[in-house]
Coordinates of C-alpha atoms in Angstrom, one line a residue:
Chain A
D1 CA 0.0 0.0 0.0
A2 CA 1.6 3.3 -1.1
G3 CA -0.2 5.3 1.5
V4 CA -1.2 8.9 0.9
T5 CA 0.8 10.5 -2.0
Q6 CA 1.1 14.1 -2.9
S7 CA 2.5 16.0 -5.9
P8 CA 4.5 18.0 -6.5
T9 CA 7.0 17.7 -3.6
H10 CA 7.6 21.3 -3.7
L11 CA 7.2 24.3 -6.0
I12 CA 8.0 28.0 -6.2
K13 CA 5.5 30.6 -7.4
T14 CA 5.3 34.3 -7.5
R15 CA 2.6 36.6 -6.0
G16 CA -0.6 36.6 -8.0
Q17 CA -0.1 33.3 -9.7
Q18 CA -2.3 30.2 -9.3
V19 CA -1.3 26.8 -8.1
T20 CA -2.8 23.3 -8.1
L21 CA -1.7 20.6 -5.6
R22 CA -2.7 17.0 -6.0
C23 CA -3.4 14.2 -3.5
S24 CA -4.0 10.4 -3.9
P25 CA -5.6 8.9 -0.8
K26 CA -4.7 5.7 0.9
S27 CA -6.3 2.6 -0.7
G28 CA -9.8 2.1 0.6
H29 CA -10.2 5.7 1.9
D30 CA -13.0 7.9 0.6
T31 CA -12.4 11.2 2.4
V32 CA -9.7 13.7 1.8
S33 CA -8.9 16.7 4.1
W34 CA -6.4 19.5 3.3
Y35 CA -4.3 21.3 5.9
Q36 CA -1.9 24.2 5.7
Q37 CA 1.1 24.1 8.0
A38 CA 3.1 27.4 8.2
L39 CA 6.7 27.2 9.5
G40 CA 6.8 26.5 13.2
Q41 CA 3.0 26.1 13.4
G42 CA 0.6 23.2 13.6
P43 CA -1.5 22.2 10.6
Q44 CA -4.7 24.3 10.0
F45 CA -7.7 22.7 8.5
I46 CA -8.6 24.1 5.0
F47 CA -11.5 21.8 3.9
Q48 CA -12.6 18.2 3.6
Y49 CA -14.1 16.4 0.6
Y50 CA -16.4 13.4 0.6
E51 CA -18.4 12.0 -2.3
E52 CA -17.0 14.7 -4.5
E53 CA -18.4 17.5 -2.4
E54 CA -16.9 19.9 0.1
R55 CA -18.2 18.8 3.4
Q56 CA -16.5 21.1 5.9
R57 CA -14.4 24.2 5.5
G58 CA -12.0 26.0 7.8
N59 CA -11.4 29.7 8.1
F60 CA -9.8 30.2 4.6
P61 CA -10.8 32.6 1.9
D62 CA -12.5 31.7 -1.4
R63 CA -9.1 31.8 -3.1
F64 CA -8.7 28.3 -1.7
S65 CA -10.8 25.8 -3.6
G66 CA -10.8 22.1 -4.2
H67 CA -12.1 19.2 -6.0
Q68 CA -12.5 15.5 -5.4
F69 CA -12.6 13.0 -8.3
P70 CA -14.6 9.8 -8.6
N71 CA -11.5 7.8 -7.7
Y72 CA -11.3 9.8 -4.4
S73 CA -8.2 11.7 -5.4
S74 CA -8.3 15.4 -4.8
E75 CA -6.9 18.7 -5.9
L76 CA -6.3 21.9 -3.9
N77 CA -6.3 25.2 -5.9
V78 CA -5.0 28.5 -4.7
N79 CA -5.6 31.6 -6.7
A80 CA -4.0 35.0 -6.5
L81 CA -1.1 33.8 -4.4
L82 CA 0.1 35.9 -1.5
L83 CA 3.4 35.7 0.3
G84 CA 1.5 34.4 3.3
D85 CA 0.4 31.4 1.4
S86 CA 3.9 30.0 1.7
A87 CA 3.6 26.8 3.7
L88 CA 3.6 23.0 3.8
Y89 CA 0.2 21.8 2.4
L90 CA -0.8 18.5 3.8
C91 CA -3.4 16.1 2.5
A92 CA -4.9 13.5 4.9
S93 CA -7.2 10.6 3.9
S94 CA -9.6 8.7 6.0
L95 CA -12.6 6.4 5.8
T96 CA -15.9 7.9 6.8
Q97 CA -17.8 5.7 9.1
I98 CA -20.6 6.5 11.5
T99 CA -18.8 5.8 14.8
A100 CA -19.7 8.8 16.8
G101 CA -19.8 8.0 20.5
T102 CA -18.3 4.6 20.1
G103 CA -14.7 5.6 20.9
V104 CA -13.4 4.3 17.6
Y105 CA -11.1 6.8 15.9
N106 CA -11.0 6.7 12.1
E107 CA -7.5 7.8 11.7
Q108 CA -6.5 10.5 9.2
F109 CA -3.4 9.4 7.4
F110 CA -1.2 12.2 6.2
G111 CA 0.9 12.5 3.1
P112 CA 4.4 14.0 3.0
G113 CA 3.1 17.3 2.0
T114 CA 3.8 19.9 -0.8
R115 CA 6.0 22.7 0.2
L116 CA 4.9 25.9 -1.5
T117 CA 7.1 29.0 -1.6
V118 CA 5.6 32.2 -2.9
L119 CA 8.1 34.9 -3.9
Chain B
Q1 CA -7.4 32.7 22.3
K2 CA -6.5 29.6 20.3
E3 CA -8.7 26.6 20.7
V4 CA -5.6 24.4 21.4
E5 CA -2.4 25.8 23.1
Q6 CA 0.9 23.9 23.1
D7 CA 4.3 25.1 24.2
P8 CA 6.5 25.1 21.0
G9 CA 9.7 24.4 23.0
P10 CA 12.2 23.4 21.9
L11 CA 12.8 20.8 24.5
S12 CA 16.2 19.2 24.8
V13 CA 16.7 16.1 27.0
P14 CA 19.4 13.4 27.5
E15 CA 18.8 9.9 26.3
G16 CA 16.8 7.8 28.8
A17 CA 15.0 10.8 30.3
I18 CA 11.2 10.9 30.8
V19 CA 9.6 13.5 28.6
S20 CA 6.4 15.3 29.4
L21 CA 4.5 17.1 26.6
N22 CA 1.3 19.0 27.3
C23 CA -1.6 20.8 25.7
T24 CA -4.5 22.8 27.0
Y25 CA -7.8 23.4 25.1
S26 CA -10.9 25.6 25.4
N27 CA -13.7 23.6 23.7
S28 CA -15.2 21.3 26.2
A29 CA -17.0 19.4 23.4
F30 CA -13.8 17.8 22.1
Q31 CA -14.1 14.0 22.4
Y32 CA -11.0 12.6 20.7
F33 CA -7.5 13.6 21.7
M34 CA -4.6 12.6 19.5
W35 CA -0.9 12.8 19.6
Y36 CA 0.9 13.0 16.2
R37 CA 4.7 12.8 15.6
Q38 CA 6.2 14.7 12.7
Y39 CA 9.7 14.2 11.5
S40 CA 11.5 16.9 9.5
R41 CA 10.1 17.0 5.9
K42 CA 7.5 14.4 6.6
G43 CA 3.7 14.4 7.3
P44 CA 2.4 13.8 10.8
E45 CA 1.9 10.2 11.9
L46 CA -0.5 9.1 14.6
L47 CA 1.1 8.0 17.8
M48 CA -1.9 7.5 20.1
Y49 CA -5.4 8.6 20.6
T50 CA -7.7 8.7 23.6
Y51 CA -11.5 8.9 23.6
S52 CA -12.9 11.1 26.3
S53 CA -11.0 11.1 29.6
G54 CA -8.5 8.7 31.1
N55 CA -5.1 7.2 30.4
K56 CA -3.8 5.1 27.6
E57 CA -0.4 3.3 27.4
D58 CA 1.4 2.0 24.4
G59 CA 5.0 0.8 25.0
R60 CA 7.1 3.7 26.2
F61 CA 4.2 6.2 25.5
T62 CA 1.4 7.2 27.9
A63 CA -1.4 9.6 27.0
Q64 CA -3.5 11.3 29.6
V65 CA -6.6 13.3 29.3
D66 CA -8.2 15.4 32.0
K67 CA -11.4 16.9 30.6
S68 CA -12.2 18.7 33.9
S69 CA -9.0 20.7 33.5
K70 CA -9.0 20.7 29.7
Y71 CA -5.5 19.4 29.8
I72 CA -3.8 16.6 27.9
S73 CA -0.4 15.1 28.3
L74 CA 2.0 12.7 26.5
F75 CA 4.7 11.0 28.5
I76 CA 7.7 9.3 26.8
R77 CA 9.7 7.0 29.0
D78 CA 13.3 6.0 28.3
S79 CA 13.6 8.5 25.5
Q80 CA 15.7 7.7 22.5
P81 CA 17.5 9.8 19.9
S82 CA 15.0 8.4 17.4
D83 CA 12.2 10.2 19.4
S84 CA 13.6 13.5 18.2
A85 CA 10.8 15.1 16.3
T86 CA 7.9 17.6 16.6
Y87 CA 5.0 16.3 18.6
L88 CA 1.6 17.7 17.8
C89 CA -1.5 17.4 19.9
A90 CA -4.8 17.3 18.0
M91 CA -8.4 17.2 18.9
S92 CA -11.8 16.6 17.3
L93 CA -15.4 16.6 18.1
F94 CA -15.9 13.0 17.0
S95 CA -14.3 10.3 14.9
G96 CA -11.5 11.5 12.7
G97 CA -13.0 10.2 9.5
Y98 CA -15.6 12.8 9.5
N99 CA -14.3 15.7 11.3
K100 CA -11.5 18.3 11.1
L101 CA -8.6 18.0 13.5
I102 CA -7.6 21.1 15.5
F103 CA -3.9 21.0 16.1
G104 CA -1.6 22.6 18.6
A105 CA 1.5 24.4 17.4
G106 CA 3.7 21.4 18.1
T107 CA 6.6 20.9 20.5
R108 CA 10.0 20.3 19.1
L109 CA 11.9 17.6 21.0
A110 CA 15.6 16.8 20.8
V111 CA 16.9 13.7 22.6
H112 CA 20.7 13.8 22.7
P113 CA 22.9 10.7 23.3

């Protein structure tokens, strides 16, 4: 099992440009979440996709958008890049199961991330 | 005020020491409490999780949750140089498959021989 894969590993863009990051979830997983991790900070939730729809969204502007494909892979798009968008972008995959209150934790498995530098 | 507070360190200890890592939180609705480990240039990997209050032990690692104080801890016994990493606490309202994780800032740990 390849686990969660992300591409590219890292890239450099200039302010105002647009970027697309890609994620392939772990085999058997149907849910993809995206997180932004600034240097020296913990990951911050951007949004989550399930059944090709955005199910939850964190406190990020509309410049951040995403997509999930029928094979469960996902893309994160960021428009009009700002210097402050420089960060490690992490994709996490999981399996949605109705286990609320049972104590079972459906682990979110993280990929290695894409390091984005905006100049 | 952040929902989850974690001292970023860095924390430097000698090999064999007992390490104590802590987080506090403000949302009393959190049910799942996780500890992730992140090596440099890698994504976070789950170490342990606890549901609701109590203790959980896994080898050299012990996780504690005190919901009355809104305080969680991770203890590492007999620390090894390979434990050198950033440790992130994370919390969610219910099962991680269907909910966002709220992370602390992470504590950088260095275990020196």
